[in-house]
Amino acid sequence: MASRNTISFTSVDAQPSGVLVLIAGEGGAVTNGLPQDLKSLVERAASVAKFKGKALSSFELLAPAGSALDRVLVVGGKADTGSGEEHWLKLGGSIAAKTKGADVVTIAAGTLAPAEAASIAAGILLRGYEFDRYKTKKKANGDDEEARDAAREFRLSVADADAAKDAFAGIQPVVDGVVLARDLVNEPANVLGPVEYVAEIEKLSQVGVEVEILDEAAMRDLGMHALLGVAQGSPRPPRLAIMRWNGGGDEAPVAFVGKGVVFDTGGISIKPAAGMEDMKGDMGGSAAVVGLMRALAGRKAKANVVGIVGLVENAVDGMAQRPGDIVKAMSGTTIEVLNTDAEGRLVLADALWYCQDRFKPKFMVNLATLTGAIIVALGNHHAGLFSNNDELSERLTQAGKATGEKVWRMPLGPEYDKQIEGKFADIKNIGNGRAAGSITAAQFLQRFVNDVPWAHLDIAGTAMGSPANEYNQSWASGYGVRLLNRLVEDHYETK
Ligand code: BES
Ligand code: MN
Ligand code: ZN
């Protein structure tokens, strides 16, 4: 849920109030135009606190009597904590956390570039996110009710307020997209089934996204039996949602495809009980695509972008698909379903094929919480990247470094592809045993990709349950929205 924090930009001449935040440079120097008495006080406090200006380290002091300020907080800010925008998000998030309880916070950002100040603001908003819709007593995290409900005001004093506002106008929709993705992933599956999910997606038409929905009958007509086979064990019918943002004239579109399994019980190859509740987040790939479309439309990106999400519940009633069942995908490929828990690739097989067949995109990037094995390989700090294209991989890698939504390229190859050869059908939906589980899953997807540049991001470790950081305290991280927004912004927008 969106935070109750508000952001404004003022000129450096405006009188600061509340808590004043100073961003210290290298060596701990606080180089801004403080009045002399305050300046010596801060310098003395810095020396007593042995403050060296290390990134995100801080100290604070009470403002002197008679001052318009309550407190002064000094935060180390210049030394980079990562590359690019993520540094400023961390700084913003950390300022929001360290000024908790203050109604008004003035951040002295006169020496920062507009984009840097705007990213600090984004970090403040992302830090303020909390999924508390179902808390009837607002007392989570030891906060009292009043403090949680109070709207907090953050004023950034900058050299050029108009330039900072412009920069922020380009970032705020991205924050909205991340918040939307987090909300969708945090939402439990009893509330968010495929039909309810589609209702949320349709709201994007309010910001100019064209939305089209395929129901079960439409998918049957198209021959999407890989996706439909997964859905048949649930009384809740599947949907395929197609979102289009047309901001790029008559260029061929770029395309993003997401796995949207609203809950993954495993089906007849059922999962163990411990931790199964996390499978409400098995639609994290689709949430990233939906959040991205929200971001691109909100900032009126000059690009043509298609987003496609396959929404199903992998449940287990008497109609559920069985191990050994053979289904025919829209592409015509026949698949032996040897493990009903390897369902994401079945959903994506039809969504990817449909996407390239209908839209002839410049590239396709799919996102999926696809394998537990990627968590074994990379933990929570990189998504697995699998691709048939070096340029697309390099661009995704760079976007990952800038945003902090990092990716790590993994191999594909004929040796792995062999592992999914079928015994009774063309292919089977699992490899041999546990070896290279994330790679054989990627090989499976590649069987449904023709010549188009394609990348698959396995986000099982990054979309949810990743450790909290300065700008994310939520179980669902919203991973992928900022990464793909950066990819589009840096390479696929007409000027
Ligand atoms: N949704 C899971 C993958 C997953 C696991 C996501 C943990 C997030 C956290 C996926 O559908 C799945 O069950 N994959 C199986 C594949 C196996 C049956 C080949 C897995 O990873 O065990
Ligand atoms: Mn599964
Ligand atoms: Zn799954």
Coordinates of C-alpha atoms in Angstrom, one line a residue, residues 5-489:
N5 CA 4.5 10.2 3.1
T6 CA 4.4 13.3 0.9
I7 CA 7.2 14.8 -1.1
S8 CA 7.9 18.4 -2.1
F9 CA 10.8 20.3 -3.6
T10 CA 11.7 23.8 -2.4
S11 CA 14.5 26.2 -3.2
V12 CA 17.5 26.2 -0.9
D13 CA 16.5 29.6 0.4
A14 CA 13.3 28.2 2.0
Q15 CA 13.4 28.2 5.8
P16 CA 14.0 24.6 7.0
S17 CA 11.8 23.1 9.7
G18 CA 11.2 19.9 11.7
V19 CA 14.2 17.6 11.4
L20 CA 16.9 19.0 9.1
V21 CA 18.8 16.3 7.2
L22 CA 22.3 17.1 6.0
I23 CA 24.0 14.8 3.5
A24 CA 27.7 14.6 4.3
G25 CA 30.3 14.1 1.6
E26 CA 33.6 12.2 1.6
G27 CA 35.5 12.6 4.9
G28 CA 32.4 13.7 6.8
A29 CA 32.4 17.3 5.6
V30 CA 29.0 18.9 5.7
T31 CA 29.3 21.5 2.9
N32 CA 26.3 23.6 2.9
G33 CA 25.3 27.1 3.9
L34 CA 24.3 26.6 7.5
P35 CA 24.2 29.6 9.8
Q36 CA 27.6 29.8 11.6
D37 CA 26.4 28.8 15.1
L38 CA 24.6 25.7 13.8
K39 CA 27.6 24.9 11.6
S40 CA 30.1 24.8 14.5
L41 CA 27.6 22.8 16.6
V42 CA 27.3 20.2 13.9
E43 CA 31.1 20.1 13.3
R44 CA 31.7 19.6 17.0
A45 CA 29.1 16.8 17.2
A46 CA 30.7 15.1 14.1
S47 CA 34.0 15.1 15.8
V48 CA 32.6 13.8 19.1
A49 CA 30.7 11.1 17.2
K50 CA 34.0 10.3 15.2
F51 CA 31.8 10.7 12.1
K52 CA 33.7 9.9 8.9
G53 CA 30.9 10.3 6.4
K54 CA 30.8 6.6 5.6
A55 CA 27.7 6.0 3.3
L56 CA 24.5 5.6 5.3
S57 CA 26.3 6.1 8.7
S58 CA 24.8 8.9 10.7
F59 CA 24.6 10.9 13.9
E60 CA 22.1 13.4 15.2
L61 CA 21.8 16.3 17.5
L62 CA 19.1 18.3 19.2
A63 CA 18.8 21.7 17.6
P64 CA 19.8 24.6 19.8
A65 CA 17.1 26.4 21.9
G66 CA 15.3 29.1 19.9
S67 CA 16.0 27.4 16.6
A68 CA 13.1 26.7 14.2
L69 CA 14.4 23.1 13.9
D70 CA 13.8 20.2 16.2
R71 CA 16.8 18.1 15.3
V72 CA 19.6 17.8 12.8
L73 CA 20.4 14.4 11.3
V74 CA 23.7 14.0 9.4
V75 CA 23.9 11.1 7.0
G76 CA 26.9 9.9 5.0
G77 CA 25.8 10.1 1.4
K78 CA 28.5 10.8 -1.1
A79 CA 30.5 7.6 -1.0
D80 CA 28.7 5.2 -3.3
T81 CA 26.9 2.2 -1.8
G82 CA 26.3 0.7 -5.2
S83 CA 26.0 1.9 -8.7
G84 CA 23.7 4.6 -10.0
E85 CA 20.1 5.2 -8.8
E86 CA 20.2 2.5 -6.2
H87 CA 22.6 4.5 -4.1
W88 CA 20.1 7.4 -3.8
L89 CA 17.2 5.0 -3.1
K90 CA 19.1 3.6 -0.2
L91 CA 19.9 7.0 1.1
G92 CA 16.3 8.1 0.8
G93 CA 15.0 4.9 2.5
S94 CA 17.6 5.3 5.2
I95 CA 16.6 8.9 5.8
A96 CA 12.9 7.9 6.1
A97 CA 13.8 5.3 8.7
K98 CA 16.1 7.5 10.7
T99 CA 13.6 10.3 11.0
K100 CA 10.7 8.0 12.0
G101 CA 8.2 9.9 14.0
A102 CA 9.1 13.3 12.7
D103 CA 6.1 15.1 11.0
V104 CA 8.2 17.4 8.9
V105 CA 11.7 16.6 7.5
T106 CA 13.7 19.0 5.4
I107 CA 16.5 17.4 3.4
A108 CA 19.3 19.8 2.3
A109 CA 20.0 18.5 -1.2
G110 CA 21.3 21.7 -2.7
T111 CA 24.5 20.0 -4.1
L112 CA 22.7 17.1 -5.7
A113 CA 21.6 16.7 -9.3
P114 CA 17.9 16.7 -9.9
A115 CA 17.8 13.0 -10.7
E116 CA 19.6 12.2 -7.5
A117 CA 17.2 14.3 -5.4
A118 CA 14.3 12.6 -7.2
S119 CA 15.7 9.2 -6.4
I120 CA 16.1 10.1 -2.8
A121 CA 12.4 10.9 -2.8
A122 CA 11.6 7.6 -4.5
G123 CA 13.5 5.8 -1.8
I124 CA 11.5 7.6 0.9
L125 CA 8.2 6.5 -0.7
L126 CA 9.4 2.9 -1.2
R127 CA 10.6 2.7 2.4
G128 CA 7.1 3.8 3.5
Y129 CA 5.4 0.9 1.8
E130 CA 3.6 -1.4 4.2
F131 CA 1.1 -4.1 3.3
D132 CA -1.3 -3.6 6.3
R133 CA -4.6 -3.9 4.6
Y134 CA -5.6 -6.8 6.8
K135 CA -4.3 -5.5 10.1
T136 CA -7.4 -4.5 12.0
K137 CA -5.4 -3.2 14.9
K138 CA -2.7 -0.9 13.5
K139 CA 0.0 -1.9 15.8
A140 CA 2.5 -3.8 13.7
N141 CA 6.2 -3.4 14.3
G142 CA 5.6 -1.9 17.7
D143 CA 4.4 1.4 16.3
D144 CA 1.5 3.0 17.9
E145 CA -1.6 3.7 15.9
E146 CA -1.1 7.5 15.8
A147 CA 2.4 7.4 14.5
R148 CA 1.4 4.9 11.7
D149 CA -1.5 7.0 10.5
A150 CA 0.3 10.3 10.5
A151 CA 1.1 11.6 7.1
R152 CA 4.8 12.7 7.1
E153 CA 6.1 15.5 5.0
F154 CA 9.5 15.4 3.3
R155 CA 10.8 18.6 1.8
L156 CA 13.8 18.4 -0.4
S157 CA 15.6 21.8 -0.7
V158 CA 17.4 21.8 -4.0
A159 CA 19.3 24.1 -6.3
D160 CA 16.6 24.0 -9.0
A161 CA 13.2 23.0 -7.7
D162 CA 11.5 22.9 -11.2
A163 CA 14.2 20.6 -12.5
A164 CA 13.9 18.3 -9.5
K165 CA 10.1 18.2 -9.8
D166 CA 10.5 17.2 -13.5
A167 CA 12.9 14.5 -12.6
F168 CA 10.5 13.3 -9.9
A169 CA 7.6 13.3 -12.3
G170 CA 9.5 10.6 -14.3
I171 CA 10.2 8.5 -11.2
Q172 CA 7.0 8.7 -9.3
P173 CA 5.1 6.5 -11.8
V174 CA 7.8 3.9 -11.4
V175 CA 7.3 3.9 -7.6
D176 CA 3.6 3.5 -8.3
G177 CA 4.4 0.5 -10.5
V178 CA 6.6 -1.1 -7.8
V179 CA 3.9 -0.5 -5.2
L180 CA 1.3 -2.1 -7.4
A181 CA 3.6 -5.2 -8.0
R182 CA 4.2 -5.5 -4.2
D183 CA 0.5 -5.3 -3.5
L184 CA -0.4 -8.0 -6.0
V185 CA 2.3 -10.4 -4.7
N186 CA 1.4 -9.7 -1.0
E187 CA -2.3 -10.3 -1.6
P188 CA -3.4 -13.7 -0.6
A189 CA -4.7 -16.2 -3.2
N190 CA -8.2 -16.4 -1.7
V191 CA -8.6 -12.7 -2.5
L192 CA -6.6 -12.6 -5.8
G193 CA -7.7 -15.4 -8.2
P194 CA -7.3 -15.0 -12.0
V195 CA -10.6 -13.3 -12.3
E196 CA -10.0 -10.8 -9.5
Y197 CA -6.5 -10.2 -10.9
V198 CA -7.9 -9.3 -14.3
A199 CA -10.1 -6.7 -12.6
E200 CA -7.0 -5.1 -11.2
I201 CA -5.3 -5.2 -14.6
E202 CA -8.3 -3.6 -16.2
K203 CA -7.8 -0.5 -14.0
L204 CA -4.7 0.2 -16.0
S205 CA -6.9 1.5 -18.8
Q206 CA -7.4 4.6 -16.6
V207 CA -3.7 5.5 -17.3
G208 CA -4.0 4.7 -21.0
V209 CA -3.0 1.1 -21.2
E210 CA -5.1 -1.0 -23.6
V211 CA -6.2 -4.1 -21.9
E212 CA -7.6 -7.2 -23.6
I213 CA -8.6 -10.4 -21.8
L214 CA -8.8 -14.0 -23.1
D215 CA -11.0 -16.3 -21.2
E216 CA -11.0 -20.1 -21.2
A217 CA -13.0 -20.5 -24.4
A218 CA -10.8 -18.1 -26.3
M219 CA -7.7 -19.9 -25.1
R220 CA -9.2 -23.3 -26.1
D221 CA -9.9 -21.9 -29.6
L222 CA -6.2 -20.9 -29.8
G223 CA -5.1 -24.4 -28.7
M224 CA -3.4 -23.2 -25.5
H225 CA -3.6 -26.7 -23.9
A226 CA -0.4 -26.4 -22.0
L227 CA -1.8 -23.5 -20.0
L228 CA -5.3 -24.9 -19.7
G229 CA -3.9 -28.2 -18.4
V230 CA -2.5 -26.4 -15.4
A231 CA -5.7 -24.6 -14.8
Q232 CA -8.0 -27.6 -15.0
G233 CA -7.5 -28.7 -11.4
S234 CA -9.0 -25.5 -10.0
P235 CA -12.7 -24.3 -10.1
R236 CA -11.3 -20.8 -10.7
P237 CA -11.0 -20.3 -14.5
P238 CA -7.7 -19.1 -16.1
R239 CA -7.2 -15.8 -17.9
L240 CA -4.6 -14.4 -20.3
A241 CA -4.3 -10.6 -20.1
I242 CA -2.7 -8.6 -22.8
M243 CA -1.7 -5.0 -22.0
R244 CA -0.4 -2.5 -24.6
W245 CA 1.2 0.8 -24.2
N246 CA 1.6 2.6 -27.5
G247 CA 3.9 5.5 -27.0
G248 CA 6.4 4.8 -29.8
G249 CA 4.7 5.5 -33.1
D250 CA 4.9 2.7 -35.5
E251 CA 8.0 0.9 -34.1
A252 CA 7.7 -2.8 -33.5
P253 CA 6.9 -3.4 -29.9
V254 CA 9.1 -4.8 -27.1
A255 CA 7.4 -7.5 -25.1
F256 CA 7.3 -8.7 -21.5
V257 CA 5.6 -11.9 -20.5
G258 CA 4.9 -13.0 -16.9
K259 CA 4.1 -16.2 -15.0
G260 CA 0.9 -15.6 -13.0
V261 CA 0.2 -18.7 -10.9
V262 CA -2.0 -17.2 -8.3
F263 CA -1.3 -20.2 -6.1
D264 CA 0.9 -23.2 -6.7
T265 CA -0.1 -26.2 -4.6
G266 CA 2.1 -28.3 -7.0
G267 CA -1.1 -30.1 -8.2
I268 CA -1.1 -33.9 -7.9
S269 CA 2.7 -33.7 -7.5
I270 CA 1.7 -31.8 -4.4
K271 CA 4.2 -29.6 -2.4
P272 CA 5.0 -30.3 1.2
A273 CA 3.0 -28.2 3.7
A274 CA 6.0 -26.3 5.2
G275 CA 6.3 -23.0 3.5
M276 CA 3.6 -23.6 1.0
E277 CA 1.9 -20.3 1.9
D278 CA 4.7 -18.6 0.0
M279 CA 3.2 -19.9 -3.2
K280 CA 0.7 -17.1 -3.1
G281 CA 3.6 -15.2 -4.6
D282 CA 4.0 -17.5 -7.6
M283 CA 2.5 -14.7 -9.7
G284 CA 5.5 -12.4 -9.1
G285 CA 6.6 -12.5 -12.7
S286 CA 3.2 -11.3 -13.8
A287 CA 3.1 -8.6 -11.1
A288 CA 6.4 -7.2 -12.4
V289 CA 4.9 -7.0 -15.9
V290 CA 1.7 -5.3 -14.6
G291 CA 3.8 -2.9 -12.5
L292 CA 6.0 -2.1 -15.4
M293 CA 3.0 -1.3 -17.7
R294 CA 1.7 1.0 -14.9
A295 CA 5.1 2.7 -14.7
L296 CA 5.6 3.2 -18.5
A297 CA 2.1 4.5 -19.0
G298 CA 2.4 6.8 -16.0
R299 CA 5.5 8.4 -17.3
K300 CA 4.3 8.3 -20.9
A301 CA 7.2 6.3 -22.1
K302 CA 8.0 6.9 -25.8
A303 CA 8.0 3.2 -26.6
N304 CA 5.6 0.5 -27.8
V305 CA 5.3 -2.1 -25.2
V306 CA 3.3 -5.3 -24.9
G307 CA 2.8 -7.0 -21.6
I308 CA 1.2 -10.5 -21.4
V309 CA 0.4 -12.5 -18.3
G310 CA -0.9 -16.0 -17.9
L311 CA -3.1 -16.3 -14.9
V312 CA -4.0 -19.7 -13.5
E313 CA -4.3 -21.5 -10.2
N314 CA -2.4 -24.8 -9.9
A315 CA -4.8 -26.6 -7.6
V316 CA -5.7 -30.2 -7.1
D317 CA -9.3 -31.3 -7.5
G318 CA -10.7 -34.4 -9.3
M319 CA -10.2 -32.8 -12.6
A320 CA -6.5 -32.0 -12.0
Q321 CA -4.0 -32.9 -14.6
R322 CA -2.1 -36.1 -13.8
P323 CA 1.6 -37.0 -14.0
G324 CA 2.0 -38.7 -17.4
D325 CA -0.7 -36.7 -19.1
I326 CA 0.2 -35.4 -22.6
V327 CA -0.9 -32.0 -23.7
K328 CA -0.5 -30.2 -27.0
A329 CA 0.7 -26.6 -26.7
M330 CA -0.5 -23.8 -29.0
S331 CA 2.8 -24.2 -31.0
G332 CA 1.9 -27.8 -31.8
T333 CA 4.6 -29.2 -29.6
T334 CA 3.4 -32.1 -27.4
I335 CA 4.4 -32.2 -23.8
E336 CA 4.5 -35.1 -21.3
V337 CA 3.6 -33.6 -17.9
L338 CA 5.8 -35.8 -15.6
N339 CA 5.5 -33.4 -12.7
T340 CA 2.5 -31.2 -12.2
D341 CA 4.6 -28.9 -10.0
A342 CA 6.6 -27.8 -13.0
E343 CA 3.6 -25.8 -14.1
G344 CA 5.1 -22.3 -14.7
R345 CA 6.8 -23.4 -17.9
L346 CA 3.6 -24.9 -19.2
V347 CA 1.8 -21.6 -18.7
L348 CA 4.7 -19.6 -20.2
A349 CA 5.0 -22.0 -23.2
D350 CA 1.6 -20.8 -24.5
A351 CA 2.0 -17.2 -23.4
L352 CA 5.4 -16.8 -25.1
W353 CA 4.2 -18.5 -28.3
Y354 CA 1.1 -16.3 -28.5
C355 CA 3.2 -13.2 -27.9
Q356 CA 5.8 -13.8 -30.7
D357 CA 3.1 -15.1 -33.1
R358 CA 0.8 -12.1 -32.7
F359 CA 3.1 -9.2 -32.0
K360 CA 6.4 -10.0 -33.8
P361 CA 8.2 -8.1 -31.0
K362 CA 11.8 -6.7 -31.2
F363 CA 12.5 -8.9 -28.2
M364 CA 10.7 -10.9 -25.5
V365 CA 11.7 -10.9 -21.8
N366 CA 9.8 -13.2 -19.6
L367 CA 9.8 -13.2 -15.8
A368 CA 8.8 -16.1 -13.6
T369 CA 9.2 -17.5 -10.1
L370 CA 10.1 -20.6 -12.0
T371 CA 12.4 -22.8 -10.0
G372 CA 13.5 -23.4 -6.4
A373 CA 16.8 -24.4 -7.9
I374 CA 17.6 -20.8 -8.8
I375 CA 17.5 -19.9 -5.1
V376 CA 20.0 -22.7 -4.4
A377 CA 22.2 -21.3 -7.2
L378 CA 22.0 -17.5 -6.6
G379 CA 20.2 -16.9 -3.3
N380 CA 18.1 -13.8 -3.0
H381 CA 20.5 -11.2 -4.6
H382 CA 20.5 -12.0 -8.3
A383 CA 17.8 -13.2 -10.6
G384 CA 18.9 -15.9 -13.0
L385 CA 19.2 -14.7 -16.6
F386 CA 18.9 -17.1 -19.5
S387 CA 19.1 -15.7 -23.0
N388 CA 19.7 -16.5 -26.7
N389 CA 21.0 -13.0 -27.2
D390 CA 24.2 -11.3 -25.9
E391 CA 23.2 -7.7 -26.5
L392 CA 19.9 -8.1 -24.7
S393 CA 21.8 -9.9 -21.8
E394 CA 24.3 -7.2 -21.6
R395 CA 21.6 -4.5 -21.5
L396 CA 19.7 -6.3 -18.8
T397 CA 23.0 -6.8 -16.8
Q398 CA 23.7 -3.1 -17.0
A399 CA 20.1 -2.1 -16.0
G400 CA 20.5 -4.5 -13.1
K401 CA 23.6 -2.9 -11.8
A402 CA 22.1 0.6 -12.1
T403 CA 18.9 -0.3 -10.3
G404 CA 20.2 -2.8 -7.8
E405 CA 17.8 -5.4 -9.3
K406 CA 20.7 -7.6 -10.3
V407 CA 20.7 -10.4 -12.8
W408 CA 23.3 -13.2 -13.3
R409 CA 23.6 -14.9 -16.6
M410 CA 23.3 -18.7 -16.6
P411 CA 24.1 -21.1 -19.5
L412 CA 21.9 -22.7 -22.1
G413 CA 23.0 -25.4 -24.4
P414 CA 22.2 -28.6 -26.4
E415 CA 23.5 -30.8 -23.5
Y416 CA 20.8 -29.4 -21.3
D417 CA 18.2 -29.4 -24.0
K418 CA 18.6 -33.1 -24.5
Q419 CA 17.4 -33.6 -20.9
I420 CA 13.9 -32.6 -21.8
E421 CA 13.4 -34.9 -24.8
G422 CA 10.2 -36.8 -24.3
K423 CA 9.6 -40.6 -24.2
F424 CA 6.0 -40.6 -25.3
A425 CA 5.7 -37.0 -26.6
D426 CA 8.0 -34.3 -28.1
I427 CA 9.3 -33.0 -24.8
K428 CA 8.7 -33.6 -21.1
N429 CA 8.3 -30.9 -18.5
I430 CA 11.1 -31.8 -16.2
G431 CA 14.8 -32.7 -16.7
N432 CA 16.6 -35.7 -15.3
G433 CA 16.6 -35.6 -11.5
R434 CA 17.7 -32.4 -9.7
A435 CA 20.7 -31.6 -11.8
A436 CA 20.6 -28.1 -13.5
G437 CA 16.9 -27.7 -12.6
S438 CA 16.8 -24.0 -13.5
I439 CA 18.6 -24.6 -16.8
T440 CA 16.3 -27.4 -18.0
A441 CA 13.4 -25.2 -17.1
A442 CA 14.9 -22.4 -19.3
Q443 CA 15.5 -24.9 -22.1
F444 CA 11.9 -25.9 -21.9
L445 CA 10.8 -22.2 -22.4
Q446 CA 13.3 -21.9 -25.3
R447 CA 11.4 -24.6 -27.2
F448 CA 8.6 -22.1 -27.6
V449 CA 10.8 -19.2 -28.8
N450 CA 11.7 -18.8 -32.5
D451 CA 14.3 -16.4 -33.8
V452 CA 13.4 -13.5 -31.7
P453 CA 15.9 -12.2 -29.1
W454 CA 14.6 -13.6 -25.8
A455 CA 15.6 -13.5 -22.2
H456 CA 14.1 -15.4 -19.3
L457 CA 14.5 -14.1 -15.7
D458 CA 14.0 -16.7 -13.0
I459 CA 13.0 -14.5 -10.1
A460 CA 12.0 -17.1 -7.5
G461 CA 14.7 -15.8 -5.1
T462 CA 14.2 -12.1 -5.7
A463 CA 10.5 -11.4 -6.1
M464 CA 9.6 -12.4 -2.5
G465 CA 11.2 -13.3 0.8
S466 CA 14.4 -11.5 0.0
P467 CA 16.0 -9.7 3.0
A468 CA 14.6 -6.3 3.8
N469 CA 16.8 -3.4 2.8
E470 CA 16.8 0.4 3.0
Y471 CA 14.0 0.8 0.5
N472 CA 12.1 -2.4 0.9
Q473 CA 10.7 -3.8 4.1
S474 CA 8.0 -5.9 2.4
W475 CA 7.9 -9.6 1.8
A476 CA 7.1 -8.9 -1.9
S477 CA 9.9 -6.7 -3.3
G478 CA 8.3 -5.6 -6.6
Y479 CA 11.5 -6.9 -8.3
G480 CA 11.6 -6.4 -12.0
V481 CA 9.7 -3.2 -12.4
R482 CA 12.6 -0.8 -12.0
L483 CA 15.0 -3.2 -13.9
L484 CA 12.8 -3.3 -17.0
N485 CA 11.8 0.3 -16.8
R486 CA 15.5 1.2 -17.0
L487 CA 16.0 -1.3 -19.9
V488 CA 13.2 0.4 -21.8
E489 CA 14.3 3.9 -20.9

